[in-house]
């Protein structure tokens, strides 16, 4: 299991997974949330919402807006705190987690355009999670085979197959939706695409973990050299 985790990231994603977060990363997420919130509000406020949505749907939408605004504020706070190196290992989780949450909100956004939006939202999110778990299992098997055969070409060659399959199914569903004028098929296409992106986001986890690793290594070095210096001082004082 340790070997699977250690070798989980495919070579294709390795370079990108080692990129450090910058203020630009936070600003990019800020822009994404601004655009999404504006789009969300324009859709929600178009027409008479009391006639378009049931009371339960209105509550459901309002809860989503509160969460979106909360994350938006959290990103702004993250930009300010990011300059503090001591807190950086905690703050870098904000853009990563907020991106994952935004993908879930894409599903919830389109669910309010359908009949029984709360039910569609729950089914959609559970489907995304199940596809993510399936992707983890499939990729873990590839990594296991690579470790077992000492051949990581297996992992690197087939790493994108699962994502590509979901993407192709998503495109086919979107085309069928357009041909048949069936918005439910478009929702299926959206779920498949979000599932592919959510799984790909897993390969970005090292971007966050490297800050925790650096911090621990730094503390270890400080402790090591600090103790050495202290010992030298004590020896001089004894003389």
Tab-separated table of C-alpha atoms in Angstrom, residues 105-188:
chain	number	residue	atom	x	y	z
A	105	UNK	CA	-21.319	23.312	-7.425
A	106	UNK	CA	-21.329	22.987	-11.215
A	107	UNK	CA	-23.538	19.910	-10.757
A	108	UNK	CA	-25.762	21.689	-8.236
A	109	UNK	CA	-26.067	24.711	-10.559
A	110	UNK	CA	-27.472	22.643	-13.413
A	111	UNK	CA	-29.669	20.598	-11.097
A	112	UNK	CA	-31.838	23.652	-10.329
A	113	UNK	CA	-32.701	23.843	-14.031
A	114	UNK	CA	-34.302	20.379	-13.898
A	115	UNK	CA	-37.373	18.876	-12.318
A	116	UNK	CA	-36.824	17.622	-8.753
A	117	UNK	CA	-33.516	19.568	-8.459
A	118	UNK	CA	-32.661	18.389	-4.934
A	119	UNK	CA	-33.057	14.742	-5.934
A	120	UNK	CA	-31.050	15.306	-9.138
A	121	UNK	CA	-28.356	17.078	-7.116
A	122	UNK	CA	-28.029	14.214	-4.609
A	123	UNK	CA	-27.964	11.553	-7.350
A	124	UNK	CA	-25.475	13.600	-9.380
A	125	UNK	CA	-23.062	14.164	-6.491
A	126	UNK	CA	-23.217	10.520	-5.387
A	127	UNK	CA	-22.487	9.479	-8.980
A	128	UNK	CA	-19.459	11.791	-9.117
A	129	UNK	CA	-18.128	10.336	-5.856
A	130	UNK	CA	-18.668	6.766	-7.084
A	131	UNK	CA	-16.832	7.497	-10.339
A	132	UNK	CA	-14.011	9.061	-8.309
A	133	UNK	CA	-13.742	5.960	-6.096
A	134	UNK	CA	-13.790	3.729	-9.183
A	135	UNK	CA	-11.008	5.822	-10.717
A	136	UNK	CA	-8.895	5.500	-7.560
A	137	UNK	CA	-9.387	1.727	-7.554
A	138	UNK	CA	-8.554	1.346	-11.250
A	139	UNK	CA	-5.468	3.537	-10.998
A	140	UNK	CA	-4.317	1.782	-7.812
A	141	UNK	CA	-4.441	-1.515	-9.687
A	142	UNK	CA	-2.295	-0.015	-12.460
A	143	UNK	CA	0.229	1.267	-9.909
A	144	UNK	CA	0.233	-2.113	-8.144
A	145	UNK	CA	0.996	-3.892	-11.428
A	146	UNK	CA	3.724	-1.340	-12.187
A	147	UNK	CA	5.371	-1.858	-8.789
A	148	UNK	CA	5.020	-5.628	-9.031
A	149	UNK	CA	6.611	-5.785	-12.505
A	150	UNK	CA	8.987	-2.890	-11.832
A	151	UNK	CA	7.672	-1.293	-15.006
A	152	UNK	CA	6.009	2.095	-14.575
A	153	UNK	CA	5.206	2.324	-18.265
A	154	UNK	CA	2.036	0.439	-17.332
A	155	UNK	CA	0.972	3.220	-14.978
A	156	UNK	CA	1.998	6.052	-17.295
A	157	UNK	CA	0.560	4.509	-20.476
A	158	UNK	CA	-2.908	3.750	-19.081
A	159	UNK	CA	-3.205	6.561	-16.516
A	160	UNK	CA	-5.401	8.730	-18.748
A	161	UNK	CA	-7.564	5.927	-20.122
A	162	UNK	CA	-10.168	6.237	-17.377
A	163	UNK	CA	-10.351	10.033	-17.709
A	164	UNK	CA	-10.524	9.765	-21.505
A	165	UNK	CA	-13.334	7.187	-21.336
A	166	UNK	CA	-15.410	9.452	-19.080
A	167	UNK	CA	-14.707	12.441	-21.339
A	168	UNK	CA	-15.737	10.537	-24.496
A	169	UNK	CA	-18.947	9.322	-22.833
A	170	UNK	CA	-19.609	12.902	-21.743
A	171	UNK	CA	-19.229	14.217	-25.312
A	172	UNK	CA	-21.483	11.464	-26.692
A	173	UNK	CA	-24.140	12.228	-24.068
A	174	UNK	CA	-23.958	15.964	-24.865
A	175	UNK	CA	-24.363	15.263	-28.589
A	176	UNK	CA	-27.336	12.982	-27.913
A	177	UNK	CA	-28.809	15.674	-25.667
A	178	UNK	CA	-28.613	18.216	-28.496
A	179	UNK	CA	-30.041	15.804	-31.061
A	180	UNK	CA	-32.915	14.631	-28.878
A	181	UNK	CA	-33.415	18.002	-27.118
A	182	UNK	CA	-33.163	16.196	-23.800
A	183	UNK	CA	-31.703	18.312	-21.008
A	184	UNK	CA	-31.450	15.272	-18.724
A	185	UNK	CA	-28.891	13.731	-21.084
A	186	UNK	CA	-26.902	16.963	-20.884
A	187	UNK	CA	-26.960	16.640	-17.097
A	188	UNK	CA	-25.554	13.115	-17.479
